[in-house]
Tab-separated table of C-alpha atoms and ligand atoms in Angstrom:
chain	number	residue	atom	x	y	z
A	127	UNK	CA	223.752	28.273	10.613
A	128	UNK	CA	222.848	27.302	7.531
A	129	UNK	CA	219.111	26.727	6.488
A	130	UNK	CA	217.187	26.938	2.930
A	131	UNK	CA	216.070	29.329	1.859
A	132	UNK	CA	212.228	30.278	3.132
A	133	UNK	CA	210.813	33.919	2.746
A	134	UNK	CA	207.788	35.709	1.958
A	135	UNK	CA	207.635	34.830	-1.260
A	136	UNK	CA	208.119	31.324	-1.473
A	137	UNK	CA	206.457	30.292	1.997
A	138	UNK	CA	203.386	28.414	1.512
A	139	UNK	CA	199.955	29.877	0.510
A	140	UNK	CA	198.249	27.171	2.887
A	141	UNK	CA	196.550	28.762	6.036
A	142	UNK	CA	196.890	26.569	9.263
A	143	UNK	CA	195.324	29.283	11.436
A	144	UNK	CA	192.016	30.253	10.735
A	145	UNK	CA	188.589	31.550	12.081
A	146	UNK	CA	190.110	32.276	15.429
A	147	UNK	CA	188.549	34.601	17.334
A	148	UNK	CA	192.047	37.096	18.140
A	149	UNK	CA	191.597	40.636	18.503
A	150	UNK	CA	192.011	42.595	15.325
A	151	UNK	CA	195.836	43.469	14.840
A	152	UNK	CA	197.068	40.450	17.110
A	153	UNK	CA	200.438	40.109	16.909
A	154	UNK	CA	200.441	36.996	18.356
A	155	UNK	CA	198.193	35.346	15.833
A	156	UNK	CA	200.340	36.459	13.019
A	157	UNK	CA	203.551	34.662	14.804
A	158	UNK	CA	201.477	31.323	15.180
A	159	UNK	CA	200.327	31.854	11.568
A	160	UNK	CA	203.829	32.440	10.201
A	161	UNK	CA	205.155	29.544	12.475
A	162	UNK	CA	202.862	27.008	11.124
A	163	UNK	CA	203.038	28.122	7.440
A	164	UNK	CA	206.973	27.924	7.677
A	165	UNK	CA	206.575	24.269	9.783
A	166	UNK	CA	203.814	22.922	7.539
A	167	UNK	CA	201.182	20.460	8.159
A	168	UNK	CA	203.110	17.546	9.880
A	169	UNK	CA	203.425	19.800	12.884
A	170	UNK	CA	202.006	18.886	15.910
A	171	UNK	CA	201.283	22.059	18.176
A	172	UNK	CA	200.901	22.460	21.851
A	173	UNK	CA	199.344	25.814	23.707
A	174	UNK	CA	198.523	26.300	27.375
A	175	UNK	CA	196.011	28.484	28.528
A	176	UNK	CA	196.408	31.338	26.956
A	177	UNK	CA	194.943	34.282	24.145
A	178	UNK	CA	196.749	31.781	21.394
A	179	UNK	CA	194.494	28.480	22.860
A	180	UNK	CA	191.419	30.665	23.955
A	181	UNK	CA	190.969	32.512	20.362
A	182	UNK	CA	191.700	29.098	18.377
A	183	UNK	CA	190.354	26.581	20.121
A	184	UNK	CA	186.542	27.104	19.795
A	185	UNK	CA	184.185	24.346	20.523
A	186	UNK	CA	182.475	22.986	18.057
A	187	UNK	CA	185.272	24.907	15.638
A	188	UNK	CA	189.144	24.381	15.608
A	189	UNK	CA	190.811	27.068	14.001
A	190	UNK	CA	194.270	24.611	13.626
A	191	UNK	CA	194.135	22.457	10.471
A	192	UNK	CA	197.377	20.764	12.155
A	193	UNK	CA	196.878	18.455	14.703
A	194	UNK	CA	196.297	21.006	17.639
A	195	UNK	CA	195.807	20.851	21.849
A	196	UNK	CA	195.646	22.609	24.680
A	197	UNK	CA	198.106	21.814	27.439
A	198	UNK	CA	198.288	22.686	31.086
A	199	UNK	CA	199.248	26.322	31.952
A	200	UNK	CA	202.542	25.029	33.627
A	201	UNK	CA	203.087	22.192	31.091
A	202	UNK	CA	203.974	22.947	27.674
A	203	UNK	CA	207.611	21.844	28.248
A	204	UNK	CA	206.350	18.644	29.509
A	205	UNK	CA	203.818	18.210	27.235
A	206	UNK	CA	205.979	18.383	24.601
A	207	UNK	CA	208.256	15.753	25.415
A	208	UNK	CA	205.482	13.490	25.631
A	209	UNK	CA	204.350	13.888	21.795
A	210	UNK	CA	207.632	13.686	21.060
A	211	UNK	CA	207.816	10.574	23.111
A	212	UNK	CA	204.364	9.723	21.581
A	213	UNK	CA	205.497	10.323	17.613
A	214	UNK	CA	208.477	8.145	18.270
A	215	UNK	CA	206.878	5.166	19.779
A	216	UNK	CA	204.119	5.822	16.969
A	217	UNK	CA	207.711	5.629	14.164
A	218	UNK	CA	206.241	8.877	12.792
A	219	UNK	CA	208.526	10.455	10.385
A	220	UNK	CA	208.855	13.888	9.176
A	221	UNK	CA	207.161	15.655	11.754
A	222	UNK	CA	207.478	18.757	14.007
A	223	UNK	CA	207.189	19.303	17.432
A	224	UNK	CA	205.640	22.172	18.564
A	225	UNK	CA	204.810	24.593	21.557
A	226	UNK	CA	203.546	27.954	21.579
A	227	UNK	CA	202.908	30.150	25.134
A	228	UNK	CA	202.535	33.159	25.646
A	229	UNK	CA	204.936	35.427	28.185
A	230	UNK	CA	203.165	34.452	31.566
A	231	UNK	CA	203.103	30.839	30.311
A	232	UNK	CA	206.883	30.552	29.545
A	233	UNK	CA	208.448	33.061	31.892
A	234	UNK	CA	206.885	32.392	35.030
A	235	UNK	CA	204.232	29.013	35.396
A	236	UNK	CA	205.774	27.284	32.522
A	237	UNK	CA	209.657	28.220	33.505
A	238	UNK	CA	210.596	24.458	35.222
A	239	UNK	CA	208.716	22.442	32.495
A	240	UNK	CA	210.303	24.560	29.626
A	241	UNK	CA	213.725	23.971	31.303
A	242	UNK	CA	213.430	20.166	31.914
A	243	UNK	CA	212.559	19.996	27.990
A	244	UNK	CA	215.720	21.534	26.896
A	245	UNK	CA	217.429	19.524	29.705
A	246	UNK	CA	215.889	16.167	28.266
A	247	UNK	CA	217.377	17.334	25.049
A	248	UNK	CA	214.358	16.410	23.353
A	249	UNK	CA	213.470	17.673	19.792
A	250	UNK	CA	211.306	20.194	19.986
A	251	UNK	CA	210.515	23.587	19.174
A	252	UNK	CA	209.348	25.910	21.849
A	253	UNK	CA	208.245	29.684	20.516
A	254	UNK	CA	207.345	32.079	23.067
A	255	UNK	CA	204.857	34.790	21.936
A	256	UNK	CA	205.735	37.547	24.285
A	257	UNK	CA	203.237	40.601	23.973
A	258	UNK	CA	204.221	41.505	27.926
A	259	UNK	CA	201.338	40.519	29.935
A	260	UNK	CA	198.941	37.950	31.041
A	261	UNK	CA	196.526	39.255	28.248
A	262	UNK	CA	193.736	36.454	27.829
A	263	UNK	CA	192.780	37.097	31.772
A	264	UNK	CA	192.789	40.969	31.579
A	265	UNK	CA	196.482	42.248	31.348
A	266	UNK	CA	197.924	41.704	34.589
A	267	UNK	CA	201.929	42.119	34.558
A	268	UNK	CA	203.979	38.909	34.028
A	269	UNK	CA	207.843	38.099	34.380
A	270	UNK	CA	208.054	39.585	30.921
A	271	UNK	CA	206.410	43.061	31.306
A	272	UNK	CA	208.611	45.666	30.563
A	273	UNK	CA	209.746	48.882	33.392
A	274	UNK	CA	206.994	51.052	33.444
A	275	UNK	CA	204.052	49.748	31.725
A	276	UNK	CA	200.983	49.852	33.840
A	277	UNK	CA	198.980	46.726	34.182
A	278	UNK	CA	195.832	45.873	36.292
A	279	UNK	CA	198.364	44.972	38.584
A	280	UNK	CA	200.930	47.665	38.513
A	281	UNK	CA	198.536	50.781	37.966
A	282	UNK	CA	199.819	54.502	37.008
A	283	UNK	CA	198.879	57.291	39.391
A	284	UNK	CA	200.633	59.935	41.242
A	285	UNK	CA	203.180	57.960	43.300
A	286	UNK	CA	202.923	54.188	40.911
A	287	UNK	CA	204.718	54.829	37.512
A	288	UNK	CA	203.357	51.106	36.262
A	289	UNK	CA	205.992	47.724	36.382
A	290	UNK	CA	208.905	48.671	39.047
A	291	UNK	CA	210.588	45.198	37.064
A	292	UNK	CA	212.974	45.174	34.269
A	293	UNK	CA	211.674	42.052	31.982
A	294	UNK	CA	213.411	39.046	32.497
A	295	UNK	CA	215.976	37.989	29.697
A	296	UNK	CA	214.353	34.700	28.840
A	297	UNK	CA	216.348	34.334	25.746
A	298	UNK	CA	219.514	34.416	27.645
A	299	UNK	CA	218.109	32.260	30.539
A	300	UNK	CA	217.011	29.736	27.964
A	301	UNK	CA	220.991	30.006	26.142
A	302	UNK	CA	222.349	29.500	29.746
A	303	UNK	CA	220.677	25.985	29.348
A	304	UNK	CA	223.283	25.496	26.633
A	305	UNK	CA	220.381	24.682	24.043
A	306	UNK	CA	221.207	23.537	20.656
A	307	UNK	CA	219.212	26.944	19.253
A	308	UNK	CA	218.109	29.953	20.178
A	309	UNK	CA	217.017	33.474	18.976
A	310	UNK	CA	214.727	36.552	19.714
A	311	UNK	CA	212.878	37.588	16.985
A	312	UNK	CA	209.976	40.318	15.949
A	313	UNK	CA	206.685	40.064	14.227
A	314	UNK	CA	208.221	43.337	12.379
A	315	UNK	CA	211.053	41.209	10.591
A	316	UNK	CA	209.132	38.532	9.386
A	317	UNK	CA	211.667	37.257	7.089
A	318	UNK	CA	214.043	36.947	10.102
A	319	UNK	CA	211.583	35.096	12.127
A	320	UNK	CA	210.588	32.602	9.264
A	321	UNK	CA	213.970	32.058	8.566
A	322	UNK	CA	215.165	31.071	12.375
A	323	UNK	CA	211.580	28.949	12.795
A	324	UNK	CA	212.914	27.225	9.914
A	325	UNK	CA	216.579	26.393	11.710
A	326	UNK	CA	214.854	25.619	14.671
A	327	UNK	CA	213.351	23.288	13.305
A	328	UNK	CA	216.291	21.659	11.926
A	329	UNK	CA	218.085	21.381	14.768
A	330	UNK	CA	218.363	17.718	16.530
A	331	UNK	CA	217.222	18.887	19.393
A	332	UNK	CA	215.637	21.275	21.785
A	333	UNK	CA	215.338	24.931	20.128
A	334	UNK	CA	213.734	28.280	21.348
A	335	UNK	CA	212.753	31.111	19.559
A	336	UNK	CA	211.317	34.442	21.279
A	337	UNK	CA	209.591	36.643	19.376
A	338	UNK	CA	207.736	39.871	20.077
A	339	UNK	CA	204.157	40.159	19.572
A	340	UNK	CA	202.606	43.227	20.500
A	341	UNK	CA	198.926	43.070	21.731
A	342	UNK	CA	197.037	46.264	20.601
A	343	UNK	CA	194.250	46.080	23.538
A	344	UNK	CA	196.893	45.525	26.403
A	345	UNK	CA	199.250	48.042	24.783
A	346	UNK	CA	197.289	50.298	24.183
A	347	UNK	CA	197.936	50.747	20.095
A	348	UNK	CA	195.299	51.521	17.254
A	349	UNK	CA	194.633	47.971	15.234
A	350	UNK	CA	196.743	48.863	12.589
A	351	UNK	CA	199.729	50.020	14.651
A	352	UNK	CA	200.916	46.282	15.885
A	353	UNK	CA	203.576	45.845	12.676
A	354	UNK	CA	205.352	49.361	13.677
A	355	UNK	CA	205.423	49.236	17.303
A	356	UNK	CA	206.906	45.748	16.925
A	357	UNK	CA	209.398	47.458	14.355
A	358	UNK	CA	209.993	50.774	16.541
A	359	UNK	CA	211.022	48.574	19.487
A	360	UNK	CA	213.828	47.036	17.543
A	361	UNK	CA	215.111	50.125	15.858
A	362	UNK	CA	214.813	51.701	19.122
A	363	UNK	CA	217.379	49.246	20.486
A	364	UNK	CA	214.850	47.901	23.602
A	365	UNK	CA	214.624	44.422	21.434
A	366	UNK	CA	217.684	42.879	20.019
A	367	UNK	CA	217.429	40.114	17.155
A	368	UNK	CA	219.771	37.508	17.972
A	369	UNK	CA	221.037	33.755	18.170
A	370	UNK	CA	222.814	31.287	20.268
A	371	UNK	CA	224.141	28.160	18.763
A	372	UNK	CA	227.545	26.033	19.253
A	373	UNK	CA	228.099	28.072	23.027
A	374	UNK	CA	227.973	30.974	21.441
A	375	UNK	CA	225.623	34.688	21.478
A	376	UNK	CA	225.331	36.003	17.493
A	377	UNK	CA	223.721	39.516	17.151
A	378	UNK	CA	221.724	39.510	13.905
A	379	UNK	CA	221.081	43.426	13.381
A	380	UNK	CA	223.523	46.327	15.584
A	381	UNK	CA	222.150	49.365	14.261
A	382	UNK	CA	224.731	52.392	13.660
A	383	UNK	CA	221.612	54.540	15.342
A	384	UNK	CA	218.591	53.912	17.666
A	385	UNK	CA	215.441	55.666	17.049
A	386	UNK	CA	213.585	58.240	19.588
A	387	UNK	CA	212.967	55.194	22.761
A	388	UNK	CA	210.613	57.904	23.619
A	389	UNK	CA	208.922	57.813	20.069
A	390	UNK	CA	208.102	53.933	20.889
A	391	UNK	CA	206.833	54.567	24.251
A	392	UNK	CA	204.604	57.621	24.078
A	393	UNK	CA	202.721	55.797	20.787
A	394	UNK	CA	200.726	52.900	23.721
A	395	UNK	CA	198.531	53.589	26.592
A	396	UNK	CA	199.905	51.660	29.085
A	397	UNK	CA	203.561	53.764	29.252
A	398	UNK	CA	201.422	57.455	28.828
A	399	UNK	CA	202.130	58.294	32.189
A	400	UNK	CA	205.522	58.126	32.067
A	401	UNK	CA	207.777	60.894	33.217
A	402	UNK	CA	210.900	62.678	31.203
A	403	UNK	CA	212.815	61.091	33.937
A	404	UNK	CA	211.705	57.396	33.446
A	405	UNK	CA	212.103	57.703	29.893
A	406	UNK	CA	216.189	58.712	30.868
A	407	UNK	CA	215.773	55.451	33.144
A	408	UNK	CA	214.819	53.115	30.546
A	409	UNK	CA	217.219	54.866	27.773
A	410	UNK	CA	220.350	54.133	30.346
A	411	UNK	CA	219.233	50.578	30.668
A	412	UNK	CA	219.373	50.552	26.683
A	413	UNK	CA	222.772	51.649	26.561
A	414	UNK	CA	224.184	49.728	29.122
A	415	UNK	CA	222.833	46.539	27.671
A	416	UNK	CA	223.946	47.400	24.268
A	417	UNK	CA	227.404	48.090	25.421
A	418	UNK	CA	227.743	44.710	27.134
A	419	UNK	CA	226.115	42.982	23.807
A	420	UNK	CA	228.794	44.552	21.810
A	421	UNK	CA	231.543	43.974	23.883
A	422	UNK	CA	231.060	40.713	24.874
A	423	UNK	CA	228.910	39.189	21.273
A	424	UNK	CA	230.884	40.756	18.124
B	86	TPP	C1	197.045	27.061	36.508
B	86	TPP	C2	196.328	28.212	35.859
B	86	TPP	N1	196.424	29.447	36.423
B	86	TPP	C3	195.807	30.486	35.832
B	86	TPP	C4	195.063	30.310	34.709
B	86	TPP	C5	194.341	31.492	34.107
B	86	TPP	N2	194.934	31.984	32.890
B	86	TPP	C6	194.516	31.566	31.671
B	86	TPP	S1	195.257	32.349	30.403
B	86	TPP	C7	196.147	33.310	31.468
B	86	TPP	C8	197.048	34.393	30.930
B	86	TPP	C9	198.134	33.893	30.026
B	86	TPP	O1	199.096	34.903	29.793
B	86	TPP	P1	200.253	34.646	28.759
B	86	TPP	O2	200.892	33.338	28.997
B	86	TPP	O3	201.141	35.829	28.748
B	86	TPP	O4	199.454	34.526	27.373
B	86	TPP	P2	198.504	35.642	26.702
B	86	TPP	O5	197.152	35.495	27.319
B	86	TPP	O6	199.106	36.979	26.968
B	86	TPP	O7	198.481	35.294	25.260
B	86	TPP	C10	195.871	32.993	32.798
B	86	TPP	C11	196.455	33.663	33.974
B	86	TPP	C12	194.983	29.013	34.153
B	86	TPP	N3	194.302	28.757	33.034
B	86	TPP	N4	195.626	27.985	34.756
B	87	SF4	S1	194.061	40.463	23.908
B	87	SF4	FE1	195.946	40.861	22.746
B	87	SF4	S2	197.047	38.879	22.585
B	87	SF4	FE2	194.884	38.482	23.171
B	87	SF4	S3	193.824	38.073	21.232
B	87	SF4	FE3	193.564	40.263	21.704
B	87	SF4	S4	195.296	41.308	20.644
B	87	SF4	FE4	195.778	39.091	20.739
B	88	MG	MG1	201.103	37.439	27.363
C-alpha cells in the first residue's frame, strides 16, 4: 500500500497527549501519543474504560487536546460508528475517526461491537493497545494474555505455571472479517507503526491496527525497559509485524534468526517462574506458527 511518507523526523512536534497520569515507561501512552501526532488534530478519539481513559481523562484536566471521550467498556466499536454517523450528518470534512482499547476491551467485552464496526464498513480506525492484561483494575488475565504469565487471576506456585491460554490472534480474527486494513505493530518499531496508522487512516473504510504495548508494572520490567522488551518480543519471533489488505496476509519483517525466547521471558516478573520445560513449550508454539506464516504468507 502506498502512503506518504511520515517518520520520526518529519511527524509533528505538536503534543495531543499530555499531563496524563500513566505509569512511568507506559507503553501504551506512547502508542496513543504516536497515534494522535501521526492523525493530527481533526481526530476524534474514543476510549472505554481502561489505563488509556483512566490516566487521561482527569476531571477538572483533559490530557487530549483533540476532541476526546470515554465510551462504554463493550462499546468502542459502536461508539465509533456513531461519530462517524455524527461527523457526517454534521458535513465535517477532513477528519479522523478514532478508537483506542486496550486488550480486555477489544478481545473479550468489546469483541461483538468491534466486529459489527468493520461489518458496517464504516470509516474508522480502531487501534488496540495490547500490553496483555486487564491492567487499570489490577492485572487480571484477558483473552490476550500470553501462555504462562501469571496474573491475579492465573497465579504461579508449585502446581499453577500462570495463563494455561495461548493469546488469541486478534489480528487474524479481525482479517477474517475481510477488513479493508489491518496490521500488528510494536511500540519498538515506531516508524512501522506511524507509517501503518497513517494507511489506516487512508483507507475508505474500517481499519485495525494492533500494536504491542508493554506495561512495566503488570510485566514486571524496570521503567526504562518498556522500548526493549517490546523490541525483544519481535526479534524473538513471539510478535510478528504484519498486514492484511486486498484478501491478502503481508509479513513486514521474517527475520533470518530469532533471539534467545528465553532472553525475553526471564527479563519480567510475571513469566519468573517458568520452567526449562515451558520455555520448550512456548519456543515450539513459535516455530510452528512461523512455519505456517511462511508457508502460507510469502
Ligand atoms: C462493564 C465494565 N466491566 C468492568 C469494568 C472495570 N474495568 C475498567 S478498566 C478495566 C480493565 C481494562 O483492561 P484493558 O482493556 O486490557 O485495558 P488496560 O487497563 O490494560 O489499559 C476493567 C475490567 C468496567 N469499567 N466496565
Ligand atoms: S498500569 Fe501499565 S498500562 Fe496502566 S498506566 Fe501503568 S504502565 Fe500504563
Ligand atoms: Mg490491557
Amino acid at each position: 500500500m502506498m502512503s506518504d511518507k511520515i517518520n520520526a523526523r518529519n511527524i509533528t512536534d505538536n503534543e495531543f497527549f499530555y499531563g496524563h497520569k500513566a505509569c512511568a515507561g507506559c507503553g501504551g501512552s506512547l502508542a496513543v501519543r504516536m497515534a494522535l501526532k501521526t492523525l493530527g488534530e481533526r481526530t476524534f478519539i474514543a476510549l472505554p474504560a481502561g489505563c488509556m481513559s483512566a490516566v487521561g481523562f482527569n476531571f477538572p484536566q483533559l490530557c487530549f487536546a483533540n476532541n476526546a471521550i470515554i465510551s462504554t467498556f463493550a462499546g468502542t466499536g459502536s461508539i465509533l460508528t456513531g461519530m462517524a454517523a455524527g461527523a457526517k450528518a454534521l458535513g465535517l470534512k477532513d477528519y479522523h475517526v478514532l478508537g483506542m482499547a486496550g486488550d480486555g476491551g477489544t478481545a473479550d467485552i468489546g469483541i461483538q461491537a468491534l466486529s459489527g464496526a468493520i461489518d458496517r464498513n464504516d470509516r474508522v480506525i480502531y487501534i488496540c493497545y495490547d500490553n496483555e492484561a486487564y491492567m487499570n483494575t489490577g492485572i487480571q488475565k484477558s483473552g490476550l494474555t500470553p501462555f504462562g504469565a501469571r496474573t491475579t487471576t492465573t497465579p504461579a506456585g508449585k502446581n499453577e505455571h500462570g495463563n494455561l491460554k495461548n493469546k488469541k490472534n486478534m489480528f487474524e480474527i479481525v482479517a477474517a472479517h475481510d477488513i479493508p486494513y489491518a496490521a500488528t505493530a510494536s511500540i519498538a518499531y515506531i516508524e512501522d507503526f506511524i507509517a501503518k496508522v497513517k494507511r489506516a487512516s487512508e483507507v475508505d473504510g474500517p481499519s485495525y491496527i494492533h500494536v504491542i504495548a508493554p506495561c512495566p508494572t503488570g510485566w514486571g520490567i524496570p521503567v526504562d525497559e518498556t522500548i526493549n522488551a517490546a523490541k525483544k518480543m519481535v526479534d524473538c519471533g513471539l510478535w510478528y509485524l504484519a498486514e492484511y489488505y486486498a484478501g491478502e496476509f503481508h509479513l513486514n519483517r521474517d527475520p533470518k534468526e530469532f533471539t534467545d525466547v528465553s532472553e525475553y521471558l526471564r527479563c519480567q516478573t510475571r513469566f519468573a517462574h517458568l520452567t526449562d520445560e515451558d520455555i520448550e513449550h512456548i519456543v515450539e508454539g513459535r516455530d510452528a506458527k512461523w512455519a505456517k506464516i511462511r508457508r502460507e504468507w510469502i
